[in-house]
């Protein structure tokens, strides 16, 4: 078995310690999930990840338990595009599974050695489930690699700051609009509308609420998070102390961003994604 990042270090890593990803480890298109793995809150090799591990990891980002549940459990449903069919009985007895079936990413019957449902982190790159075109830091699906962070896009993100110190809501919106115009030329198959726009706006709201104060986020926090896959504790960040981030608070900011970026008439954004 190839060594994981945890085994590649001579000194044993404790849970919470940061270690850069090892070439043999699996990662997702989501910087938040990747940072949790790089800190050992999820399996460092990115394999056989459990829903309970991701749910616990959300706590280290300052998310409330209900919001963490909404983020986590839908992706552990079996992917309907791989032959999973829902019966009327399933709809009656498991309404949650039926309502969120479109966000399932797990292969049919995918479980760990103990028989518990699990995922590998690279499965989160399944296109147009949660992952979408016009990512802040990834290429579009039609461009061949929608999972690997791209240095030029990360630099564009860092340079989006209008004052050189923080990235504001307006900075994020202007950046996404520039990316849209660029991608229309670079990717004739660009698919960014409806739910993709809503997810993208929710992701920006998460960045602002998890790393920042809701209005802006320090550039150095963004650099650590997106460039190194690291929680920016060395730069002074810490998760919320007095209250956790909840669904209503996140949706209020996401709706504001949608009004600035999304098509006219879009309502409150359904929360179905973490930062991408």
Backbone as a ProteinNet text record, in pm:
[ID]
protein_1_A
[PRIMARY]
XXXXXXXXXXXXXXXXXXXXXXXXXXXXXXXXXXXXXXXXXXXXXXXXXXXXXXXXXXXXXXXXXXXXXXXXXXXXXXXXXXXXXXXXXXXXXXXXXXXXXXXXXXXXXXXXXXXXXXXXXXXXXXXXXXXXXXXXXXXXXXXXXXXXXXXXXXXXXXXXXXXXXXXXXXXXXXXXXXXXXXXXXXXXXXXXXXXXXXXXXXXXXXXXXXXXXXXXXXXXXXXXXXXXXXXXXXXXXXXXXXXXXXXXXXXXXXXXXXXXXXXXXXXXXXXXXXXX
[TERTIARY]
85.7	0	88.8	59.8	143.2	132	240.3	236.6	144.9	72.6	-8.7	78.7	25	102.7	136.5	48.5	75.1	194.6	206.4	315.5	446	435.9	555	641.9	594.1	670.2	734.6	858.8	930.2	868.2	818.1	752.8	603.1	545.9	401.9	322.6	225.6	141.5	21.8	-6.7	-126	-243.9	-360.8	-482.2	-481.5	-497.3	-490.3	-360.7	-254.2	-127.5	-141.6	-79.6	-84.2	31.2	0.9	102.8	55.4	142	101.3	60.6	-21.8	-70.5	45.4	43.2	139.2	90.7	180.2	136.4	43	50.9	-33.5	-169	-187.4	-313.7	-420.5	-543.9	-657.4	-712.1	-748.7	-809.8	-928.3	-1007.2	-1130.8	-1114.2	-1216.8	-1212.3	-1240.2	-1267.3	-1310	-1194.9	-1147.7	-1036.8	-1067.2	-1190.4	-1224.2	-1207	-1259.7	-1244.7	-1097.6	-1023.7	-881.7	-803.6	-836	-768	-794.5	-917.4	-948.7	-867	-847	-763.7	-617.1	-570.2	-430.2	-399.5	-502.4	-485.6	-519.3	-553.5	-579.5	-716.9	-808	-944.1	-1021.9	-974.4	-1021.1	-900.2	-920.8	-805.8	-710.7	-583.5	-488.2	-468.2	-492.8	-476.8	-601.7	-709.9	-830.1	-913.6	-889.9	-961.1	-1053	-1164.7	-1258.9	-1299.2	-1338.3	-1379.9	-1524.4	-1553	-1686.5	-1762.2	-1894.7	-1977.6	-1954.2	-1937.3	-1915	-1785.9	-1684.9	-1557.9	-1573.2	-1646.6	-1668.3	-1755	-1857.8	-1945.3	-1867.2	-1779	-1694.7	-1598.3	-1548.5	-1457.7	-1523.3	-1652.5	-1723.7	-1720.4	-1718.8	-1711.2	-1581.8	-1473.3	-1344.7	-1340.5	-1440.9	-1454.3	-1551.1	-1615.5	-1709.9	-1852.2	-1883.9	-2019.5	-2104.9	-2232	-2325.2	-2356.7	-2409.1	-2431.8	-2535	-2640.4	-2741.2	-2686.4	-2613.8	-2554.1	-2452.6	-2374	-2280.5	-2350.7	-2464.4	-2543.1	-2591.5	-2641.5	-2690.6	-2577.9	-2459.4	-2345	-2298.6	-2306.3	-2238.6	-2322.7	-2439.7	-2512.1	-2562.2	-2603	-2645.3	-2537.8	-2411	-2307.4	-2279.3	-2322.7	-2302	-2416.4	-2515.4	-2617.5	-2557.3	-2612.2	-2560.6	-2596.7	-2501.4	-2519.8	-2627.1	-2734.4	-2843	-2802.9	-2695.8	-2653.8	-2586	-2560.2	-2492.1	-2586.4	-2711.6	-2806.4	-2888.6	-2875.4	-2954.2	-3092.2	-3194.7	-3332.1	-3408.8	-3490.3	-3569.8	-3713.1	-3764.8	-3901.8	-3994.6	-4124.2	-4220	-4208.2	-4170.6	-4157.2	-4037.9	-3930.1	-3813.8	-3848.9	-3927.7	-3969	-4048.6	-4135.7	-4219.5	-4137.9	-4052.7	-3981.2	-3852.7	-3794.4	-3669.6	-3681.5	-3765.3	-3787.3	-3661.1	-3570	-3445.6	-3364.5	-3350.3	-3272	-3332.3	-3464.6	-3529.9	-3512	-3523.1	-3513.1	-3373.7	-3271.8	-3133.7	-3060	-3133.7	-3070.2	-2978.7	-3012.2	-2933.1	-2791.6	-2769.7	-2637.8	-2555	-2606.8	-2532.7	-2407.7	-2296.1	-2170.4	-2110.9	-2169.6	-2113.5	-2152	-2056.7	-2087	-2183.3	-2266.2	-2357.1	-2281.1	-2320.9	-2260.3	-2123	-2077	-1943.3	-1938.2	-1858.9	-1845.6	-1701.5	-1664.7	-1530.7	-1528.7	-1416.3	-1402	-1495.3	-1544.1	-1637.9	-1783.1	-1804	-1939.2	-2007.6	-1929.8	-1986.1	-1971.1	-2075.5	-2071.2	-1955.5	-1881.7	-1764.4	-1748	-1660.1	-1626	-1475.6	-1422.4	-1288.9	-1303.4	-1210.9	-1228.8	-1235.3	-1166.6	-1170.9	-1307.7	-1395	-1529.8	-1612.4	-1569.1	-1640.3	-1624.9	-1539	-1521	-1625.9	-1720.6	-1825.9	-1896.2	-1894.6	-1935.2	-2083.8	-2113.7	-2249.2	-2336	-2271	-2345.2	-2331.9	-2212.5	-2180.1	-2072.3	-1971.7	-1869.4	-1937.1	-1883.1	-1944.6	-1839	-1875.4	-1788.3	-1771.6	-1671	-1641.8	-1601.5	-1526.7	-1468.6	-1372.3	-1351.2	-1253.6	-1111.1	-1086.1	-947.1	-925.6	-1030.4	-1017	-1061.2	-1011	-1057	-1196.8	-1260.2	-1391.2	-1377.1	-1485.5	-1486.8	-1442.7	-1492.8	-1461.5	-1315.8	-1244.9	-1103.6	-1011	-1068.2	-990.8	-955.5	-950.4	-914.5	-990.3	-1098.9	-1182	-1153.6	-1041.5	-1011.9	-886.8	-786	-656	-656.4	-611.5	-600.3	-498.5	-529.4	-444.8	-377	-244.8	-167.7	-210.5	-239.8	-276.5	-410.8	-504.5	-635.3	-626.7	-541.2	-521.5	-460.9	-366.5	-308.3	-413.2	-500.6	-610.2	-698.5	-724.7	-806.4	-737.3	-610.6	-537.4	-526	-511.2	-498.1	-632.4	-740.2	-872.8	-896.2	-814.4	-829.3	-810	-903.9	-894.3	-805.6	-777.2	-691.8	-561.7	-543.5	-421.2	-417.3	-518	-520	-635	-750.6	-867.1	-938.2	-1016.2	-1102	-1245.7	-1314.5	-1449.4	-1554.4	-1679.8	-1789.4	-1780.6	-1763.7	-1755.9	-1636.7	-1524.5	-1406.9	-1438.8	-1505.8	-1541.4	-1636.3	-1735.5	-1833	-1766	-1679.8	-1609.2	-1519.2	-1452.8	-1367.2	-1448.1	-1562.4	-1644	-1694.8	-1729.2	-1775.1	-1662.3	-1541.5	-1426.7	-1401.1	-1409.9	-1389.9	-1495.4	-1616.7	-1724.5	-1695.2	-1655.3	-1625.2	-1507.1	-1408.2	-1291.8	-1329.8	-1410	-1444	-1538.1	-1616.9	-1701.2	-1614.6	-1496.1	-1404.4	-1320.9	-1279.7	-1189	-1260.2	-1387.2	-1460.3	-1596.7	-1606.8	-1735.5	-1846.4	-1808.7	-1907.1	-1938.1	-1902.1	-1926.5	-2072.5	-2093.1	-2227.7	-2233.3	-2287.7	-2293.1	-2422	-2523.4	-2654.4	-2734.6	-2844.5	-2934.4	-2865.6	-2870.2	-2815.9	-2665.6	-2593.9	-2449.8	-2419.5	-2496.9	-2478.7	-2509.9	-2615.3	-2654.7	-2548.1	-2496.1	-2389.6	-2267.5	-2230.9	-2113.8	-2129.5	-2248.2	-2272.5	-2266.5	-2314	-2307.3	-2162.8	-2081	-1939.3	-1869.2	-1897	-1836.4	-1884.2	-2012.1	-2064.8	-1992.8	-1961.8	-1888.9	-1748.2	-1679.7	-1545.3	-1551	-1647	-1658.9	-1699.5	-1781.4	-1829.1	-1733.8	-1667	-1577.6	-1440.8	-1386	-1252.5	-1254.3	-1364.1	-1370.5	-1480	-1519	-1620.5	-1756.6	-1771.4	-1897.1	-1896.8	-1806.2	-1794.6	-1664.3	-1560.1	-1429	-1348	-1243.3	-1156	-1011.7	-920.5	-780.7	-718.8	-641.9	-575.6	-486.8	-418.3	-328.2	-403.4	-524.5	-606.9	-641.3	-679.3	-715.1	-594.6	-476.9	-355.5	-328.7	-334.4	-309.2	-411.9	-536.5	-647.8	-646.8	-629.6	-639.5	-505.8	-398	-267.8	-200.7	-210.4	-142.8	-236.9	-367.1	-460.7	-451.1	-441.4	-414.6	-510.8	-557.1	-632.8	-536.8	-571.9	-475.4	-456.5	-429.9	-410.7	-283.6	-178.8	-53.1	-70.6	-167	-193	-290.1	-342	-429.6	-574.2	-610.1	-749	-780.3	-902.6	-956.3	-1104.7	-1159.3	-1301.1	-1382.6	-1509.2	-1598.3	-1598.7	-1605.5	-1603.9	-1741.9	-1823	-1946.6	-2068.6	-2068.4	-2179.4	-2129	-2194.5	-2155.5	-2232.7	-2181.5	-2248	-2366.7	-2482.7	-2604.6	-2659.9	-2762.8	-2822.6	-2881.1	-2954.1	-3019.7	-2916.7	-2815.5	-2712.3	-2639.6	-2605.8	-2535.2	-2622.8	-2748.7	-2839.3	-2865.3	-2866	-2887.1	-2774.4	-2650	-2537.4	-2533.7	-2561.1	-2561.4	-2665.8	-2780.1	-2884.9	-2840.1	-2768.3	-2714.7	-2618	-2530.6	-2432.9	-2502.6	-2605.6	-2682.4	-2741.8	-2789.7	-2846.2	-2744.3	-2617.2	-2510.4	-2457	-2464.8	-2402.9	-2502.6	-2600.6	-2687.3	-2791.1	-2863	-2969.1	-3078.9	-3147	-3257.9	-3365.5	-3425.4	-3535	-3495.3	-3364.4	-3321.9	-3357.1	-3405.4	-3442.1	-3332.2	-3372.2	-3276	-3203.3	-3074.1	-2991	-3000.7	-3035.7	-3031	-2886.3	-2859.5	-2722.9	-2693.2	-2606.5	-2575.7	-2427.4	-2342.8	-2201.9	-2113.4	-1986.7	-1884.2	-1798	-1698.1	-1619.9	-1555.3	-1566.9	-1508.2	-1426.6
-119	0	123.3	225.3	344.5	421	486.6	556.5	676.1	700.7	821.3	932.1	1054.9	1167.4	1149.6	1082.3	1061.5	970	866.6	771.6	823.9	931.8	982.1	1068	1100.7	1185.3	1099.8	1134.8	1057.3	1074.9	1195.7	1219.3	1196.3	1116	1089.9	1220.5	1233.9	1353.4	1333.5	1434.5	1431.5	1487.1	1450.7	1505.5	1656.7	1729.2	1874.3	1928.8	1846.5	1888.5	1897.2	1996.9	2012.7	1938.3	1871.9	1813.4	1829	1875.8	1888.7	1753.8	1759.6	1637.3	1561	1429.7	1341.2	1308.8	1289.2	1261	1140.7	1045.8	927.4	944.3	1056	1079.6	1128.2	1106.9	1153.7	1281.7	1375	1498.8	1534.3	1629	1669.2	1805.3	1854.3	1990.7	2094.6	2050.5	2139.2	2171.4	2294.7	2330.5	2306.3	2323.1	2301.6	2155.6	2066.5	1923.4	1885	1938.5	1906.6	1954.9	2074	2124.9	2035.7	1987.5	1897.5	1768.7	1718.3	1598.8	1629.9	1745.2	1782.4	1804.5	1832.6	1847.8	1719.1	1613.3	1485.9	1471.6	1565.5	1550.7	1450.3	1430.5	1323.5	1236.1	1113.7	1030.3	1104.7	1108.4	1188.1	1136.7	1007.7	956.1	978	1029	1061.7	943.2	827.7	706.3	659	599.7	540	638.9	756.7	862.1	838.2	851.7	828.7	960.1	951	1069.2	1128.5	1044.1	1093.1	1173.6	1136.4	1209.5	1347.9	1355.9	1486.4	1573.5	1513.7	1590	1647	1567.6	1617	1724.1	1706.3	1804.5	1940.3	1941	2067.6	2149.7	2082.1	2152.3	2231.8	2179.8	2249.1	2370.7	2383.1	2502.2	2603	2563.7	2653.3	2641.4	2532.1	2512	2444	2481.1	2417.8	2276.2	2198	2056.2	2034.1	2115.7	2096.3	2131.8	2243.4	2281.9	2176.9	2126.7	2020.1	1896.2	1865.7	1749.2	1768.9	1888.1	1916.4	1907.8	1951.9	1943.7	1799.9	1720	1590.4	1475.8	1456.6	1332.4	1314.5	1419	1395.3	1331.3	1369.4	1316	1168.2	1117.1	975.7	887.4	948.2	867.8	805.6	694.4	630.2	712	721.2	804.1	746.3	824.3	771.7	747	810.7	790.9	656	584.4	455.6	338.8	359.8	249.3	238	333.1	329.2	385.5	308.7	352.5	362.9	467.3	490.9	444.1	362.9	314.6	406.7	388.6	469.6	441.9	316	281.5	354.6	365.7	440.3	586.2	641.8	781.6	803.6	708.3	721.1	700.8	598.5	562.2	641.6	692.1	768.4	896.2	990.1	1110.9	1194.1	1194.1	1270.6	1216.2	1084.4	1022.4	1052.5	1054.4	1081.7	1227.4	1317.9	1460.5	1500.3	1434.4	1473.8	1371.3	1281.5	1173.6	1226.5	1342.7	1397	1433.8	1448.8	1487.8	1368.9	1248.1	1129.8	1109.9	1074.1	1051.6	913.8	840.4	710.9	606.9	519.3	409.5	312.3	244.7	146.8	43.5	28.5	-70.9	-33.3	88.3	128.8	141.1	54.6	52.4	18.2	49.2	13.5	-130.2	-173.1	-311.7	-347.4	-244.3	-268.2	-263.1	-242.3	-238.7	-103.9	2.2	136.9	212.7	283	360.5	459	468.4	555.7	613.1	712.1	776.7	797.8	806	858.5	1004.8	1088.4	1231.9	1271.8	1198.7	1237.7	1215.1	1140.5	1121.4	1249.6	1345.3	1472.2	1555.8	1511	1581.6	1542.5	1458.1	1417.9	1542.6	1558.7	1685.3	1713.7	1839.6	1891.5	1818.4	1760	1713.6	1822.3	1840.2	1958.4	2039.5	1970.9	2036	2101.8	2215.7	2287.6	2364.4	2405.7	2491.1	2627.1	2701.2	2836.2	2837.9	2736.6	2735	2851.9	2895.8	3001.2	2953.2	2823.2	2775.2	2648.4	2597.5	2476.5	2504.4	2424.1	2432.4	2371.9	2401.3	2343.4	2195.9	2123	1979.4	1952.3	2030.8	2007.7	2037.2	2103.6	2135.5	2024.3	1917.5	1796.9	1767.6	1867	1843.2	1942.3	1895	1980.8	1958.4	1894.6	1859.1	1928	1945.5	1995.8	2148.2	2204.3	2350.3	2403.4	2516.1	2574	2700.2	2705.7	2816	2951	2957.3	3086.4	3135.6	3042.7	3082.5	3124.4	3057.6	3098	3237.9	3266.4	3400.7	3504.4	3469.3	3560.2	3588.8	3485.4	3502.1	3594.7	3572.2	3655.4	3800	3816.5	3950.8	4021.7	3952.2	4013.7	4120.5	4120.1	4219.1	4359.4	4448.1	4586.1	4671.8	4624.7	4702.7	4631.8	4508.6	4433.4	4363.6	4383.6	4324.6	4226.2	4259.2	4172.9	4155.2	4048.3	4025.5	4043.9	4138.3	4173.8	4101.4	4119	4062.8	4114.5	4245.3	4302.5	4247.8	4225.1	4168.2	4029.2	3947.8	3812.2	3816.7	3904.5	3913.7	3957.9	4058.8	4106	3996.7	3921.5	3811.9	3706.3	3668.2	3564.4	3612.5	3738	3791.4	3790.9	3825.2	3818.9	3676.3	3583	3441.4	3394.4	3441.4	3401.7	3447.6	3570.8	3622.7	3547.7	3517.8	3444.2	3302.6	3237.1	3098	3083.8	3183	3176.6	3164.1	3225.5	3215.7	3088.6	3049.2	2934.8	2800.1	2797.7	2671.4	2684.4	2643	2651.7	2569.5	2472.7	2388.2	2436.3	2559.4	2614.3	2597.3	2544.5	2523.3	2590.5	2710.6	2785.8	2865.3	2804.3	2866.4	2796.8	2859.3	2795.8	2750.9	2619.9	2564.2	2585.1	2581.6	2604.7	2744	2844.4	2980.9	2986	2919.7	2919.9	2855.1	2743.4	2677	2767.1	2830.6	2917.6	3033.8	3090.1	3200.9	3152.7	3033.2	2976.9	2953.1	2910.8	2887.6	3016.4	3124.4	3253.2	3296.1	3274.4	3307	3227.3	3101.7	3018.7	3072.9	3111.1	3167.3	3289	3377.5	3501	3475.5	3375	3348	3260.5	3165.5	3073.7	3137.5	3202.2	3260.1	3408.3	3476.5	3620.1	3662.2	3788.7	3845	3858.1	3798.5	3806	3911.6	4009.3	4115	4108.1	4058.3	4048.8	3940.3	3896	3791.9	3831.8	3819	3856.2	3774.9	3842.6	3776.1	3663.1	3682	3579	3454.3	3470.9	3354.5	3277.3	3351.7	3289.4	3218	3279.1	3217.7	3082.7	3079.2	2954.6	2848.2	2888.3	2795.8	2736.4	2821	2775.9	2731.8	2797	2765.1	2649.4	2644.5	2540.5	2432.3	2453.6	2356.5	2349.1	2465.1	2472.5	2568.6	2532.5	2627.3	2737.3	2864.6	2973.2	3011.6	2912.7	2939.4	3019	2992.7	3065.9	3214.4	3247.2	3386.4	3454.2	3377.4	3436.7	3390.7	3305.6	3259.2	3158.9	3162.8	3057.5	3044.7	2930	2912	2994.9	3012	3089.5	3036.6	3127.3	3087	3090.1	3188.8	3211.8	3149.8	3135.1	3069	3007.5	2902.2	2834.3	2892.2	2866.5	2912.9	2823.6	2884.5	2809.4	2834.6	2759.4	2763	2899.7	2958.6	3086.5	3196	3203.4	3305.5	3290.8	3168.3	3145.3	3181.3	3140.7	3167.5	3316.4	3392.7	3536.9	3601.4	3563.3	3619.4	3565	3435.9	3376.5	3442.4	3477.1	3543.8	3682.3	3751.7	3883.1	3871.2	3771.5	3751.8	3711	3629.8	3589.8	3711.7	3806.2	3927.3	4008.7	4000.1	4073.8	3999.5	3867.1	3785.6	3707.3	3647.6	3552.2	3617.5	3534.3	3583.8	3650.7	3750.1	3814.7	3713.4	3733.3	3647.3	3528	3504.3	3391.5	3418.8	3318.9	3334.3	3288.5	3248	3200.1	3078.2	3070.7	2964.6	2837.4	2723.7	2596.9	2563.4	2524.9	2494.5	2349.9	2327.1	2190.2	2169.8	2266.4	2253.5	2318.6	2269.4	2341.6	2415	2494.7	2580.9	2504	2558	2492	2591.8
0	0	0	-86.7	-89.5	40.7	82.8	209.9	206.3	314.4	325.2	378.8	379.6	429.5	576.1	651.5	793.3	813.1	729	745	685.9	604.4	536.9	627.2	746.9	837.7	946.1	983	1083.9	1221.8	1251.5	1379.5	1364.4	1454.1	1443.7	1451.9	1365.1	1363.6	1454.7	1533.3	1617.4	1539.2	1581.7	1522.1	1540.1	1431.4	1435.5	1380.7	1380.1	1321.5	1169.8	1112.3	967.2	900.9	789.7	702.8	558.7	468.7	327.8	270.6	169.7	107.4	44	56.9	-6.4	-147.6	-244.3	-381.9	-394.1	-300.5	-309.5	-239.1	-171.3	-100.9	-198.1	-162.5	-242.7	-182.2	-268.1	-223	-311.7	-264.8	-331.4	-398	-466.7	-518.6	-410.4	-288	-180.5	-86.5	-83.5	5.3	153.3	195	336.1	374.6	292.8	318.4	314.1	217	206.2	327.4	377.1	496.3	616.7	629	740.5	731.3	609.9	592.4	620.4	575.9	599.1	746.6	825.4	970.3	1047	975.1	1041.1	1102	1074.8	1123.8	1038.8	916.3	828.1	799.1	750.5	715.4	621.6	657.2	580.9	439.4	417.9	281.6	196.5	256.9	181.4	139.8	202.1	164	276.6	236	331.4	441.6	397.7	490.4	531.7	660.6	714.5	729.7	724.1	745.1	883.6	983	1119.3	1129	1049.8	1051.6	989	877.4	815.4	905.3	965.3	1053.8	1171.3	1228.3	1336.5	1286.3	1164.2	1107.1	1089	1056.6	1040.2	1168	1280.9	1408.4	1420.6	1363.1	1369.3	1277	1190.9	1107.1	1167.6	1278.7	1343.9	1294.7	1223.9	1174.5	1280.7	1285.8	1376.3	1333.3	1424.2	1396.6	1286.1	1281.5	1177.6	1040.8	1033.1	905.5	861.2	954.8	922.6	870.7	930.3	886.1	741.9	711.7	576.7	474.5	512.9	423.5	402.5	506.8	507.5	455.4	509.4	484.7	341.2	269.8	131.2	43.7	61.4	-27.3	0.1	115.7	146.7	98.5	33.8	-31.9	-157.1	-200.6	-320.9	-443.8	-535.6	-654.2	-745.8	-774.3	-857.6	-1001.8	-1049.5	-1187.9	-1208.6	-1097.6	-1107.9	-1080.7	-1118	-1114	-987.7	-894.8	-771.9	-801.1	-772.4	-797.9	-667.1	-657.9	-537.5	-560.5	-470.5	-479.9	-401.2	-420.1	-345.4	-196.3	-162.2	-21	42	-35.5	12.9	34.8	-55.8	-42.4	84.7	117.9	237.8	364.4	363.9	487	506.7	397.1	406.5	323.6	367.3	287.2	267.3	365.8	351.4	234.6	229.1	122.8	-13.9	-20.8	-148.4	-189.2	-92	-122.5	-167.4	-111.4	-139.8	-225.9	-290.2	-367.3	-476.9	-534.9	-645.7	-603	-470.7	-422.7	-374.9	-392.6	-352.2	-437.4	-373.9	-445	-419.8	-329.8	-293.6	-398.2	-432.5	-522.8	-455.3	-533.1	-473.2	-390.4	-264.6	-176.9	-124.3	-146	-102.4	50.4	111.9	257.8	294.2	418.7	463.9	515.5	571.4	614.1	729.3	798.8	908.9	863.2	733.3	679.4	691.6	715.3	730.6	599.4	559.4	435.3	439	328.4	322.9	182.6	173.3	47.3	40.1	-80.6	-101.7	-141.7	-98.1	-117.7	-264.2	-351.7	-492.8	-556.1	-489.3	-541	-534.5	-455	-447.8	-574.2	-664.8	-791.8	-895.6	-858.9	-952	-1005.6	-1135.7	-1196.4	-1181.7	-1148.3	-1138.5	-1036.3	-937.6	-820.1	-713.8	-662.2	-582.7	-655	-708.5	-791.3	-911.5	-956.6	-1067.5	-1145.1	-1265.7	-1345.9	-1278.3	-1324.1	-1276.2	-1128.7	-1088.3	-955.1	-940.6	-817.8	-793	-815.9	-795.6	-797.6	-880	-946.1	-1028.2	-1171.2	-1265.1	-1402.9	-1415	-1526.8	-1554.5	-1593.2	-1577.6	-1607.6	-1751.2	-1845.7	-1987.4	-2019.9	-1929.1	-1951.6	-1904.4	-1847.8	-1821.5	-1677.4	-1590.3	-1449.9	-1361.6	-1304	-1219.4	-1070.4	-1039.7	-900.5	-846.1	-928.5	-882.8	-873.6	-761.3	-752	-851.8	-912.5	-1016.7	-963.6	-975.6	-918	-974.1	-1103.6	-1162	-1110.4	-1088.8	-1037.6	-890.9	-814.7	-674.8	-669.1	-757.2	-761.3	-799	-893.5	-929.9	-808.5	-730.5	-610.1	-510.8	-485.3	-389.7	-438.4	-569.6	-626.3	-642	-609.5	-621.4	-515.5	-412.1	-305.2	-358.8	-329.8	-377.4	-288.3	-165.8	-76.2	-39.4	-92.3	-66.1	68.2	150.4	284.1	304	251.8	268.7	134.9	124.8	8.8	55.4	-2.4	39.5	-45.4	-7.7	-87.4	-230.6	-246.3	-381.1	-459.3	-389.6	-456.7	-510.9	-429.7	-472.8	-592.3	-587	-695.6	-824.8	-817.2	-936.9	-994	-906.4	-952.5	-1025.7	-968.7	-1032.8	-1167.6	-1177.9	-1306.9	-1409.5	-1366.1	-1458.5	-1503	-1408.6	-1441.6	-1541.5	-1525.8	-1616.4	-1758.9	-1773.3	-1906.8	-1968.6	-1886.4	-1935.5	-1976.3	-1895.7	-1923.4	-2041.5	-2068.4	-2187.8	-2312.9	-2309	-2422.7	-2416.9	-2295.5	-2281.5	-2284.9	-2248.2	-2238.3	-2305.9	-2431.4	-2502.4	-2436	-2352	-2285.5	-2142.8	-2113	-1979.9	-1940	-1818.3	-1764.3	-1627.1	-1623.7	-1498.7	-1494.6	-1437.9	-1429.9	-1321.2	-1280.6	-1185.7	-1057.8	-1033.3	-910.3	-898.1	-1011	-1003.7	-949.2	-992	-941.8	-792.8	-752.9	-612.3	-524	-568.6	-492.6	-483.3	-594.7	-595.7	-498.1	-489.6	-396.5	-252.1	-225.8	-91.2	-51	-145.6	-116.2	-74.4	-144.7	-108.2	29.9	57.8	190.5	298.6	271.1	367.4	391.4	284.9	301.3	392.9	366.4	442.8	587.5	610.8	745.7	825.9	760.4	831.4	854.9	751.8	762.3	798.2	768	788.1	884.1	871.8	961.1	895.1	777.7	704.7	595.9	606.6	506.6	429	495.1	432	501.2	433.2	487.4	458.2	554.2	529.9	416.3	332.8	220.1	269.4	382.3	432.5	477.3	525.7	559.4	432.2	328.5	201	141.3	154.1	100.2	167.1	298.7	371.3	334.5	326.8	306	165.6	64.9	-73.6	-130.9	-91.3	-150.5	-79	52.6	129.8	181.3	170.3	225.7	376.9	439.9	583.2	651.4	770.5	850.9	895	877.8	899.1	1046.2	1127.8	1270.4	1295.8	1219.4	1237.1	1207.9	1123.6	1088.2	1184.6	1280.5	1380.3	1378.1	1280.9	1272.5	1382.3	1428	1514.8	1484.3	1510.2	1483.3	1582.2	1551.8	1636.2	1779.4	1874.8	2015.4	2079.5	2041.5	2116.1	2050.2	1919.8	1852.6	1723.3	1681.9	1559.2	1440.9	1322	1200.2	1169.8	1153.6	1126.9	988	955.9	823.3	790.1	882.9	856.1	831.4	917.2	902	768.8	731.9	605.8	486.9	491.6	380	360.4	468.5	455.5	375.5	406.3	331.8	189.2	173.4	39.3	-49.6	6.7	-70.2	-114.4	-28.5	-64.9	-181.5	-175	-283	-411.8	-401	-518.7	-587	-507.1	-563.9	-640.9	-599.3	-666.8	-789.1	-785.3	-889.9	-973	-908	-975.2	-1063.3	-1140.3	-1228.2	-1147.5	-1203.1	-1133	-1095.6	-980.3	-938.5	-856.8	-836.3	-754.5	-609	-540.2	-401.1	-307.4	-187	-89.8	-143.9	-116.7	-175.5	-94.2	-155.3	-83.3	-49.9	73.3	114.9	82	-17.1	-56.7	-76	-45	-77.7	26.7	29.9	102.4	1.7	55.8	-31.5	-145.7	-263.2	-380.1	-457.6
[MASK]
++++++++++++++++++++++++++++++++++++++++++++++++++++++++++++++++++++++++++++++++++++++++++++++++++++++++++++++++++++++++++++++++++++++++++++++++++++++++++++++++++++++++++++++++++++++++++++++++++++++++++++++++++++++++++++++++++++++++++++++++++++++++++++++++++++++++++++++++++++

